[in-house]
Short mmCIF file of C-alpha atoms in Angstrom, two decimals:
data_model
loop_
_atom_site.label_atom_id
_atom_site.label_comp_id
_atom_site.label_asym_id
_atom_site.label_seq_id
_atom_site.Cartn_x
_atom_site.Cartn_y
_atom_site.Cartn_z
CA MET A 1 30.89 -55.93 4.47
CA GLY A 2 28.13 -56.56 7.03
CA PHE A 3 30.28 -59.30 8.56
CA PHE A 4 33.27 -57.00 8.91
CA SER A 5 31.02 -54.27 10.24
CA SER A 6 29.70 -56.64 12.88
CA ILE A 7 33.22 -57.48 13.95
CA GLY A 8 34.01 -53.77 14.00
CA ASP A 9 30.95 -53.13 16.15
CA ILE A 10 32.21 -55.59 18.70
CA PHE A 11 35.46 -53.61 19.02
CA GLY A 12 34.00 -50.07 19.27
CA GLY A 13 32.43 -49.47 15.88
CA ASP A 14 28.97 -49.79 17.41
CA GLU A 15 29.64 -46.80 19.66
CA LYS A 16 30.58 -44.72 16.66
CA GLN A 17 27.36 -45.70 14.94
CA ASP A 18 25.31 -44.89 18.05
CA ALA A 19 26.98 -41.50 18.32
CA ALA A 20 26.16 -40.76 14.70
CA ASP A 21 22.56 -41.87 15.24
CA ARG A 22 22.26 -39.70 18.32
CA GLN A 23 23.65 -36.74 16.42
CA SER A 24 21.13 -37.32 13.63
CA SER A 25 18.30 -37.60 16.16
CA ARG A 26 19.39 -34.38 17.86
CA MET A 27 19.49 -32.65 14.50
CA ARG A 28 15.98 -33.83 13.71
CA SER A 29 14.82 -32.52 17.08
CA TYR A 30 16.52 -29.21 16.43
CA ARG A 31 14.89 -29.08 13.03
CA SER A 32 11.43 -29.73 14.47
CA ALA A 33 11.98 -27.07 17.15
CA ALA A 34 13.28 -24.60 14.57
CA ILE A 35 10.28 -25.17 12.30
CA ALA A 36 7.93 -24.75 15.26
CA GLU A 37 9.60 -21.49 16.25
CA TRP A 38 9.50 -20.31 12.65
CA GLY A 39 5.78 -21.09 12.55
CA LYS A 40 5.25 -19.06 15.70
CA SER A 41 7.24 -16.16 14.25
CA LEU A 42 5.29 -16.29 11.03
CA ASP A 43 1.97 -16.37 12.89
CA TYR A 44 3.15 -13.41 14.96
CA LEU A 45 4.05 -11.46 11.81
CA LYS A 46 0.69 -12.24 10.23
CA GLY A 47 -1.10 -11.25 13.43
CA GLN A 48 0.82 -7.98 13.62
CA TYR A 49 0.00 -7.25 9.99
CA ALA A 50 -3.70 -7.83 10.58
CA LYS A 51 -3.53 -5.64 13.69
CA SER A 52 -1.67 -2.80 11.96
CA SER A 53 -4.00 -3.03 8.96
CA LYS A 54 -7.03 -2.78 11.23
CA GLU A 55 -5.54 0.13 13.15
CA TYR A 56 -4.59 1.95 9.94
CA THR A 57 -8.12 1.60 8.55
CA ALA A 58 -9.62 2.68 11.88
CA ASN A 59 -7.36 5.75 11.95
CA PHE A 60 -8.36 6.61 8.40
CA LYS A 61 -12.03 6.33 9.26
CA LYS A 62 -11.52 8.59 12.28
CA THR A 63 -9.58 11.08 10.16
CA LEU A 64 -12.33 11.05 7.55
CA SER A 65 -14.95 11.48 10.26
CA ASP A 66 -13.02 14.40 11.78
CA TYR A 67 -12.64 15.94 8.34
CA THR A 68 -16.35 15.54 7.68
CA GLY A 69 -17.10 17.25 10.99
CA MET A 70 -14.76 20.11 10.17
CA VAL A 71 -16.31 20.53 6.74
CA SER A 72 -19.80 20.48 8.23
CA SER A 73 -18.82 23.11 10.80
CA ALA A 74 -17.16 25.29 8.17
CA ARG A 75 -20.19 24.97 5.89
CA GLY A 76 -22.48 25.97 8.74
CA GLN A 77 -20.38 29.03 9.51
CA MET A 78 -20.28 29.98 5.84
CA GLU A 79 -24.05 29.66 5.43
CA ALA A 80 -24.61 31.62 8.64
CA GLY A 81 -22.41 34.38 7.25
CA PHE A 82 -24.32 34.33 3.98
CA GLY A 83 -27.58 34.57 5.89
CA ARG A 84 -26.37 37.54 7.91
CA GLU A 85 -25.17 39.22 4.76
CA MET A 86 -28.57 38.82 3.12
CA GLY A 87 -30.20 39.94 6.34
CA TYR A 88 -28.13 43.08 6.43
CA LEU A 89 -29.03 43.80 2.83
CA GLY A 90 -32.70 43.30 3.63
CA GLU A 91 -32.49 45.55 6.66
CA GLY A 92 -30.61 48.12 4.63
CA LYS A 93 -33.25 48.04 1.94
CA GLU A 94 -36.11 48.47 4.39
CA GLY A 95 -34.27 51.28 6.18
CA THR A 96 -33.54 53.08 2.93
CA LEU A 97 -37.16 52.77 1.76
CA GLN A 98 -38.37 54.14 5.08
CA GLN A 99 -35.96 57.06 4.85
CA VAL A 100 -37.20 57.88 1.33
CA GLN A 101 -40.84 57.65 2.41
CA GLN A 102 -40.25 59.75 5.50
CA ALA A 103 -38.40 62.38 3.46
CA TYR A 104 -41.22 62.68 0.95
CA GLU A 105 -43.87 62.67 3.64
CA LYS A 106 -42.06 65.59 5.23
CA SER A 107 -41.74 67.29 1.86
CA ARG A 108 -45.43 66.82 1.10
CA GLY A 109 -46.36 68.16 4.52
CA GLU A 110 -44.20 71.21 4.08
CA THR A 111 -45.58 71.78 0.55
CA MET A 112 -49.17 71.42 1.72
CA ALA A 113 -48.58 73.84 4.60
CA GLY A 114 -47.02 76.33 2.23
CA ASN A 115 -49.93 76.03 -0.20
CA ILE A 116 -52.40 76.62 2.60
CA MET A 117 -50.54 79.69 3.73
CA SER A 118 -50.34 81.01 0.15
CA GLY A 119 -53.89 80.03 -0.81
CA LEU A 120 -52.73 77.46 -3.39
CA SER A 121 -53.99 74.40 -1.55
CA GLY A 122 -57.21 74.22 -3.52
CA THR A 123 -55.72 75.07 -6.89
CA SER A 124 -54.58 72.83 -9.69
CA PHE A 125 -51.07 74.16 -9.21
CA GLY A 126 -51.05 73.04 -5.60
CA ALA A 127 -52.48 69.66 -6.56
CA GLY A 128 -49.83 69.35 -9.28
CA GLN A 129 -47.08 69.95 -6.72
CA MET A 130 -48.42 67.20 -4.50
CA GLN A 131 -48.73 64.79 -7.43
CA ALA A 132 -45.20 65.61 -8.55
CA LEU A 133 -43.92 64.77 -5.09
CA ARG A 134 -45.78 61.45 -5.12
CA THR A 135 -44.41 60.63 -8.58
CA GLU A 136 -40.88 61.52 -7.53
CA GLU A 137 -41.27 59.46 -4.38
CA GLY A 138 -42.38 56.46 -6.42
CA GLN A 139 -39.38 56.84 -8.69
CA GLN A 140 -37.01 57.08 -5.76
CA LEU A 141 -38.56 54.05 -4.12
CA GLY A 142 -38.26 52.20 -7.44
CA ASN A 143 -34.62 53.19 -7.69
CA VAL A 144 -34.01 51.83 -4.22
CA GLU A 145 -35.78 48.57 -5.12
CA THR A 146 -33.73 48.26 -8.32
CA ALA A 147 -30.45 49.03 -6.61
CA TYR A 148 -31.05 46.52 -3.85
CA ALA A 149 -32.32 43.91 -6.31
CA GLN A 150 -29.01 44.20 -8.14
CA ARG A 151 -27.09 43.97 -4.88
CA PHE A 152 -29.11 40.92 -3.82
CA ALA A 153 -28.51 39.27 -7.21
CA SER A 154 -24.78 39.96 -7.20
CA THR A 155 -24.47 38.84 -3.58
CA GLU A 156 -26.41 35.66 -4.27
CA ALA A 157 -24.28 34.95 -7.34
CA ARG A 158 -21.09 35.44 -5.33
CA GLN A 159 -22.38 33.22 -2.56
CA THR A 160 -23.33 30.53 -5.07
CA GLN A 161 -19.82 30.73 -6.52
CA GLN A 162 -18.32 30.45 -3.07
CA ARG A 163 -20.52 27.44 -2.31
CA GLY A 164 -19.31 25.81 -5.51
CA ALA A 165 -15.67 26.50 -4.63
CA PHE A 166 -16.28 25.15 -1.12
CA ASN A 167 -17.84 21.96 -2.50
CA MET A 168 -14.96 21.49 -4.95
CA ALA A 169 -12.45 21.96 -2.14
CA ASN A 170 -14.38 19.43 -0.06
CA VAL A 171 -14.33 16.88 -2.88
CA ALA A 172 -10.62 17.53 -3.47
CA GLY A 173 -9.93 17.12 0.23
CA ARG A 174 -11.81 13.84 0.44
CA THR A 175 -10.11 12.59 -2.72
CA ALA A 176 -6.71 13.50 -1.29
CA LEU A 177 -7.53 11.69 1.96
CA ARG A 178 -8.67 8.57 0.15
CA SER A 179 -5.69 8.67 -2.21
CA GLY A 180 -3.36 9.06 0.75
CA TYR A 181 -5.09 6.17 2.47
CA GLN A 182 -4.78 3.93 -0.57
CA ALA A 183 -1.11 4.85 -1.06
CA GLY A 184 -0.36 4.31 2.63
CA ARG A 185 -2.31 1.07 2.62
CA GLU A 186 -0.33 -0.17 -0.36
CA ASN A 187 2.97 0.81 1.26
CA GLN A 188 1.88 -0.93 4.43
CA ARG A 189 0.88 -4.02 2.48
CA ARG A 190 4.21 -4.08 0.63
CA GLY A 191 6.20 -3.59 3.80
CA TRP A 192 4.50 -6.44 5.59
CA ALA A 193 4.61 -8.59 2.46
CA ASP A 194 8.36 -8.07 2.33
CA MET A 195 8.73 -9.07 5.98
CA ILE A 196 6.54 -12.13 5.62
CA SER A 197 8.22 -13.04 2.34
CA GLY A 198 11.55 -12.65 4.10
CA ALA A 199 10.32 -15.04 6.76
CA TYR A 200 9.40 -17.57 4.09
CA LYS A 201 12.78 -17.13 2.45
CA GLY A 202 14.38 -17.61 5.82
CA ARG A 203 12.51 -20.86 6.19
CA ALA A 204 13.57 -21.95 2.72
CA ASN A 205 17.17 -21.07 3.50
CA ALA A 206 16.85 -22.90 6.78
CA HIS A 207 15.63 -25.95 4.90
CA LEU A 208 18.55 -25.65 2.49
CA GLY A 209 20.93 -25.29 5.39
CA TRP A 210 19.22 -28.20 7.10
CA GLY A 211 19.72 -30.24 3.97
CA ASP A 212 23.46 -29.55 4.20
CA ILE A 213 23.43 -30.48 7.88
CA MET A 214 21.54 -33.68 7.21
CA GLN A 215 23.88 -34.48 4.37
CA GLN A 216 26.78 -34.03 6.76
CA ALA A 217 24.96 -36.17 9.30
CA GLY A 218 24.40 -38.82 6.67
CA GLN A 219 28.04 -38.66 5.72
CA GLY A 220 28.90 -39.01 9.38
CA GLN A 221 26.72 -42.10 9.60
CA MET A 222 28.33 -43.49 6.46
CA ALA A 223 31.75 -42.69 7.88
CA ALA A 224 30.85 -44.42 11.15
CA GLU A 225 29.58 -47.40 9.20
CA GLN A 226 32.69 -47.44 7.04
CA GLY A 227 34.78 -47.09 10.16
CA SER A 228 33.09 -50.15 11.57
CA VAL A 229 33.83 -52.05 8.33
CA ASP A 230 37.45 -50.88 8.30
CA THR A 231 37.85 -51.82 11.94
CA GLY A 232 36.27 -55.19 11.33
CA MET A 233 38.46 -55.85 8.31
CA GLY A 234 41.55 -54.82 10.24
CA ILE A 235 40.71 -57.01 13.21
CA PHE A 236 39.74 -59.94 11.00
CA GLY A 237 42.99 -59.50 9.10
CA ASN A 238 44.93 -59.65 12.33
CA ILE A 239 43.02 -62.73 13.35
CA LEU A 240 43.74 -64.39 10.06
CA GLY A 241 47.34 -63.35 10.34
CA GLY A 242 47.54 -64.90 13.75
CA ILE A 243 45.90 -68.08 12.53
CA PHE A 244 48.03 -68.41 9.50
#
């Protein structure tokens, strides 16, 4: 069939073959360009994923830093309030003790003046009155101490409970932030993985499609070759017919 093909080439079959070869060459060029563009697109996707991942992590770190600052500020305000509360209790205690002492000092002064006026200042009765006032004053001062000790204890217990609740809320907040970050990070990773995977599938489909194109190109080349053979056989047949 090579002989007939050669004859066919002489009478136009060669042009058909060249056209098929040129088409195949153009297809190969298109394929190389398509693969290069796909590579660029894939690199762009990967670069954008790395960029978005970096930005997402940076935003999370900033959010966590802002949250830490807010917690620190809130803790400072809470502790300042606790300190003022204890300070007020302390001032209240000192003021109450002073009031009790001043009241009994006044009472002792009035009692002593009355005893002097009545002539009881040097008697055991007068001394007993003064001692009774001192004893009563001590009891009142003790009552004040006890009452404020209880208030201090209850206030401190409440503040400790509030600190514990604050710390638990802080831990819960941080946990929620980290959980949200991990969930968002995973969603981000999946989303980009789907896009990149889609790009790979696109390349695979492109290769499959290219295989069909190349098969068609190959068939075209075979058809051109067969056309050359058929042309050659036809021409040779005519020649033979003319000879014989």
